Amino acid sequence: MIKKVVSGVHEALEGVTDGMTLMLGGFGLCGIPENCIAHLVTLNIKGLTCISNNAGVDDFGLGLLLQKRQIRKMISSYVGENDEFERQMLSGELEVELTPQGTLAEKCRAAKAGIPAFFTPAGYGTEVAKGKETREFNGKMYLMEEAYKADFAFVKAWKGDEAGNLIFKGTARNFNPCMCGAAKVTVVEVEELVPAGSLDPNQIHVPGIFVNRIFKGETYEKRIEKRTVRTK
Amino acid sequence: MIKKVVSGVHEALEGVTDGMTLMLGGFGLCGIPENCIAHLVTLNIKGLTCISNNAGVDDFGLGLLLQKRQIRKMISSYVGENDEFERQMLSGELEVELTPQGTLAEKCRAAKAGIPAFFTPAGYGTEVAKGKETREFNGKMYLMEEAYKADFAFVKAWKGDEAGNLIFKGTARNFNPCMCGAAKVTVVEVEELVPAGSLDPNQIHVPGIFVNRIFKGETYEKRIEKRTVRTK
Amino acid sequence: MLDKNGIAKRIAKEVQDGYYVNLGIGIPTLVANFVREDISVEFQSENGVLGMGPFPFEGEEDADIINAGKQTITTLPGASFFDSATSFGMIRGKHVDLTILGAMEVSENGDIANWKIPGKMVKGMGGAMDLVASAENIIVAMMHTNRAGESKLLKNCTLPLTGVECVKKIVTNLAVLEVTNEGFLLLERAPGVTVEEIQKATEGNLIIKGDVPEMIL
Amino acid sequence: MLDKNGIAKRIAKEVQDGYYVNLGIGIPTLVANFVREDISVEFQSENGVLGMGPFPFEGEEDADIINAGKQTITTLPGASFFDSATSFGMIRGKHVDLTILGAMEVSENGDIANWKIPGKMVKGMGGAMDLVASAENIIVAMMHTNRAGESKLLKNCTLPLTGVECVKKIVTNLAVLEVTNEGFLLLERAPGVTVEEIQKATEGNLIIKGDVPEMIL
């Protein structure tokens, strides 16, 4: 078994420098790599390009990096929950590439799986198609989309073992598995880190080969964006 | 929950007719839809195109359909274990399209996921590339490969629930998940059929939406092709 | 004239037994409340869940189990969780039978705009572009006119498009309409709404064939 | 001169700590027996397993747990099972560090042929084309000549290719060679084998620089 465990968030983020392209898992605030983001803020690294479905909220998630102007460019599908983001975007301080959510997921998956490009119907006939090759297959029009290239992927899993095998919980899975192995270095933080052999090999969501570094996150706030309940 | 359960192999195969294109899961004899194949033989349907990584052995798996001359064309990556196959192929009775294994898997996955075409490096510069578009990405050459189109997919899973959710065991997983949802109708046979709610929603390998019909197979021979052991 | 719940109630009648359904944010979310209890339907949320149930009881909410609107949810027996690539595989691969979503504008050829107002609103398209590009069956749920009283059913959309020639049906506070080659075919009137009122609120070509029945809710 | 086990033993020295390795059928399979015990290596089999262990004890074999050679296997702690698309995602995505496979012919520019003899043998390429097209590090394990005594290290391959310009290193019963821009660079001689013998058995351009050491096993 190949060991992936690092001592903590400090070692996990070694090598992240100005101007890099980062992938960050999560949907809204669900399943985001809280510990990695918190440490990125303290590192004061600038000029980042972040590939992440959302951009957090003003005071949590990627919003923390936005507030400190560490992000030069965001690649996301939906950014509606973040006023600071909208302000920076409309003022031109922040470059934004809005990408259909399924295309974003597939561009990560393609990077991970060695597929340099693929065709999707999403965005055909819209401004997303600008500058992209279009082609007809079976009477329908498609866009060609290329795989992402990223330096680091930051991923949050529920359980992980020393061999880097991962299991996610509920909808906190989202983009996290797609980003494992999609960057040069994949860093994973987990709620529970177990010895190799503790997880059923049949029930691994992401095999360890897609993971370079793994550590147990110190704390998880797991903030709920829209607590919605019914009464008994 | 949407019910997918059919009464048995007879109902499961309703609608399969001459000249159709079928996908069949399995790697060698591991994880093949034994009950569906056995019933296909009795149905005497002819002129089939079969997409399957291998072609069985002479007297088991797809070899049974080959012996009865029910297959017009095979799309496979490796057919080395079947003398009858080799004979029919060299004599020209059987049309054969040999496809790199990873390309075969990805063409199934693409069909399932609504990706009409993708690029892969496998086969570039070989006879597999004949007639295919080639293109350079980042200094490396790739082939464009299109998604398969199939009428039925026959899949073998370990456990399944009434909602069509599937779990596979060990390396019997192989091509089976990739083929679920890749054909117009996906038929799954399982060793164990359980009520909806019995499986952990976090541990489903294939969500039921990719499955149209599911039934419990009557018997499983699970023949081992190359029993290899060591002594204590 | 219908309120939001009325629109949702009318759309619920389009949901058939055995359907997998994706509901957008806003009015579409309400549709789940009105689906007949005697049919089997599963709700997909593109963030990675199939078999969504009602909102959790207070105190039972789980930060790791949400829908695409970021609301806490529960799951029903037979549910499954999966990653985003798999989720959009379901959508792009046409495994989801019905997509219901809101819109800012729809044109008479079925184009839809719902993600951006240049220089003003930039929330992003989320999964909407994937959904409208792939779904066989798309119903738009929206008000017939905007807050300024202008029609949202247009000859051509003026806002940046989400998808082209994809909307099949529209249910508004005033009417049910089908998108045809010739324009918006008026199928049903909302209770108490006249054909003339619908005509006045529709900028795109409105096709009226014979007596247009009032919808039954 | 080396036998098959000798070739495997020499190749095992190329396996480094932390490597994920894919072993082809035949001689490559034997490599696992000779990897140093003090390093961590995981073996991937393209039919869907990572962390392969030794063959099972008699009576403990499981029809559902096999390798790409269709042999019954076991798994080690930290192993995982996955589907074929994921497996070739690992391979195509360059996550596997080292691929060791057999060949019928290799050319001096690194082309490889190992899947077909026209009109005669048609086993198919299996996963070999994906492996050779993607692996950063490919070692070919083979006899230096075929049964007819003809060289398998050629100027140009005569058989249908499996991949182009992909082989990095070759270990045969006679020598260890590196594929360079100028041809086969002779790195090591097998015990008791002379440079002249290797030259005679090599049709492609053989580059000899200074004294060629005998390999240490």
GROMACS .gro file of C-alpha atoms in nm, chain A residues 1-106:
model
  106
    1MET     CA    1   0.000   0.000   0.000
    2ILE     CA    2   0.131   0.343  -0.095
    3LYS     CA    3   0.110   0.590   0.193
    4LYS     CA    4  -0.047   0.927   0.128
    5VAL     CA    5  -0.095   1.064   0.476
    6VAL     CA    6   0.052   1.407   0.549
    7SER     CA    7   0.082   1.564   0.892
    8GLY     CA    8  -0.185   1.828   0.845
    9VAL     CA    9  -0.307   2.117   0.638
   10HIS     CA   10   0.033   2.290   0.642
   11GLU     CA   11   0.213   2.002   0.473
   12ALA     CA   12  -0.089   1.932   0.254
   13LEU     CA   13  -0.066   2.273   0.091
   14GLU     CA   14   0.309   2.273   0.033
   15GLY     CA   15   0.390   2.391  -0.318
   16VAL     CA   16   0.087   2.614  -0.373
   17THR     CA   17   0.215   2.941  -0.512
   18ASP     CA   18   0.095   3.265  -0.669
   19GLY     CA   19  -0.085   3.240  -1.000
   20MET     CA   20  -0.172   2.871  -0.978
   21THR     CA   21  -0.495   2.711  -1.095
   22LEU     CA   22  -0.684   2.535  -0.816
   23MET     CA   23  -0.984   2.306  -0.826
   24LEU     CA   24  -1.207   2.307  -0.517
   25GLY     CA   25  -1.483   2.057  -0.450
   26GLY     CA   26  -1.821   2.138  -0.303
   27PHE     CA   27  -2.169   2.252  -0.406
   28GLY     CA   28  -2.262   2.574  -0.234
   29LEU     CA   29  -2.116   2.527   0.113
   30CYS     CA   30  -2.183   2.152   0.108
   31GLY     CA   31  -1.874   1.932   0.094
   32ILE     CA   32  -1.620   2.213   0.064
   33PRO     CA   33  -1.259   2.163   0.179
   34GLU     CA   34  -1.297   2.395   0.478
   35ASN     CA   35  -0.955   2.335   0.626
   36CYS     CA   36  -0.767   2.386   0.300
   37ILE     CA   37  -0.956   2.707   0.226
   38ALA     CA   38  -0.892   2.841   0.576
   39HIS     CA   39  -0.522   2.772   0.537
   40LEU     CA   40  -0.506   2.923   0.186
   41VAL     CA   41  -0.635   3.248   0.337
   42THR     CA   42  -0.348   3.255   0.588
   43LEU     CA   43  -0.090   3.178   0.319
   44ASN     CA   44  -0.164   3.506   0.145
   45ILE     CA   45  -0.113   3.353  -0.197
   46LYS     CA   46  -0.240   3.574  -0.480
   47GLY     CA   47  -0.348   3.569  -0.843
   48LEU     CA   48  -0.525   3.235  -0.816
   49THR     CA   49  -0.755   3.085  -1.074
   50CYS     CA   50  -1.021   2.882  -0.894
   51ILE     CA   51  -1.234   2.616  -1.059
   52SER     CA   52  -1.528   2.557  -0.828
   53ASN     CA   53  -1.897   2.519  -0.896
   54ASN     CA   54  -1.979   2.809  -0.662
   55ALA     CA   55  -1.787   3.087  -0.496
   56GLY     CA   56  -1.900   3.045  -0.137
   57VAL     CA   57  -2.089   3.312   0.053
   58ASP     CA   58  -1.951   3.645   0.167
   59ASP     CA   59  -1.801   3.516   0.490
   60PHE     CA   60  -1.747   3.146   0.429
   61GLY     CA   61  -1.596   2.912   0.173
   62LEU     CA   62  -1.428   3.073  -0.125
   63GLY     CA   63  -1.583   3.403  -0.019
   64LEU     CA   64  -1.295   3.426   0.230
   65LEU     CA   65  -1.039   3.419  -0.050
   66LEU     CA   66  -1.242   3.667  -0.253
   67GLN     CA   67  -1.254   3.913   0.035
   68LYS     CA   68  -0.874   3.906   0.053
   69ARG     CA   69  -0.847   3.952  -0.326
   70GLN     CA   70  -0.651   3.630  -0.363
   71ILE     CA   71  -0.854   3.518  -0.662
   72ARG     CA   72  -0.783   3.663  -1.006
   73LYS     CA   73  -1.023   3.441  -1.196
   74MET     CA   74  -1.319   3.222  -1.105
   75ILE     CA   75  -1.449   2.937  -1.318
   76SER     CA   76  -1.795   2.849  -1.184
   77SER     CA   77  -2.148   2.767  -1.288
   78TYR     CA   78  -2.341   2.962  -1.026
   79VAL     CA   79  -2.233   3.252  -0.811
   80GLY     CA   80  -2.565   3.392  -0.697
   81GLU     CA   81  -2.511   3.365  -0.323
   82ASN     CA   82  -2.220   3.603  -0.291
   83ASP     CA   83  -2.254   3.984  -0.301
   84GLU     CA   84  -1.880   4.049  -0.288
   85PHE     CA   85  -1.833   3.820  -0.585
   86GLU     CA   86  -2.099   4.002  -0.786
   87ARG     CA   87  -1.945   4.336  -0.696
   88GLN     CA   88  -1.591   4.233  -0.800
   89MET     CA   89  -1.725   4.077  -1.116
   90LEU     CA   90  -1.937   4.371  -1.229
   91SER     CA   91  -1.653   4.613  -1.149
   92GLY     CA   92  -1.411   4.405  -1.355
   93GLU     CA   93  -1.172   4.335  -1.064
   94LEU     CA   94  -1.246   3.965  -1.094
   95GLU     CA   95  -1.235   3.770  -1.418
   96VAL     CA   96  -1.521   3.521  -1.436
   97GLU     CA   97  -1.576   3.229  -1.668
   98LEU     CA   98  -1.927   3.098  -1.625
   99THR     CA   99  -1.958   2.736  -1.737
  100PRO     CA  100  -2.262   2.510  -1.745
  101GLN     CA  101  -2.256   2.288  -1.438
  102GLY     CA  102  -2.251   1.959  -1.625
  103THR     CA  103  -1.977   2.084  -1.854
  104LEU     CA  104  -1.775   2.192  -1.551
  105ALA     CA  105  -1.810   1.845  -1.397
  106GLU     CA  106  -1.725   1.672  -1.723
   0.00000   0.00000   0.00000
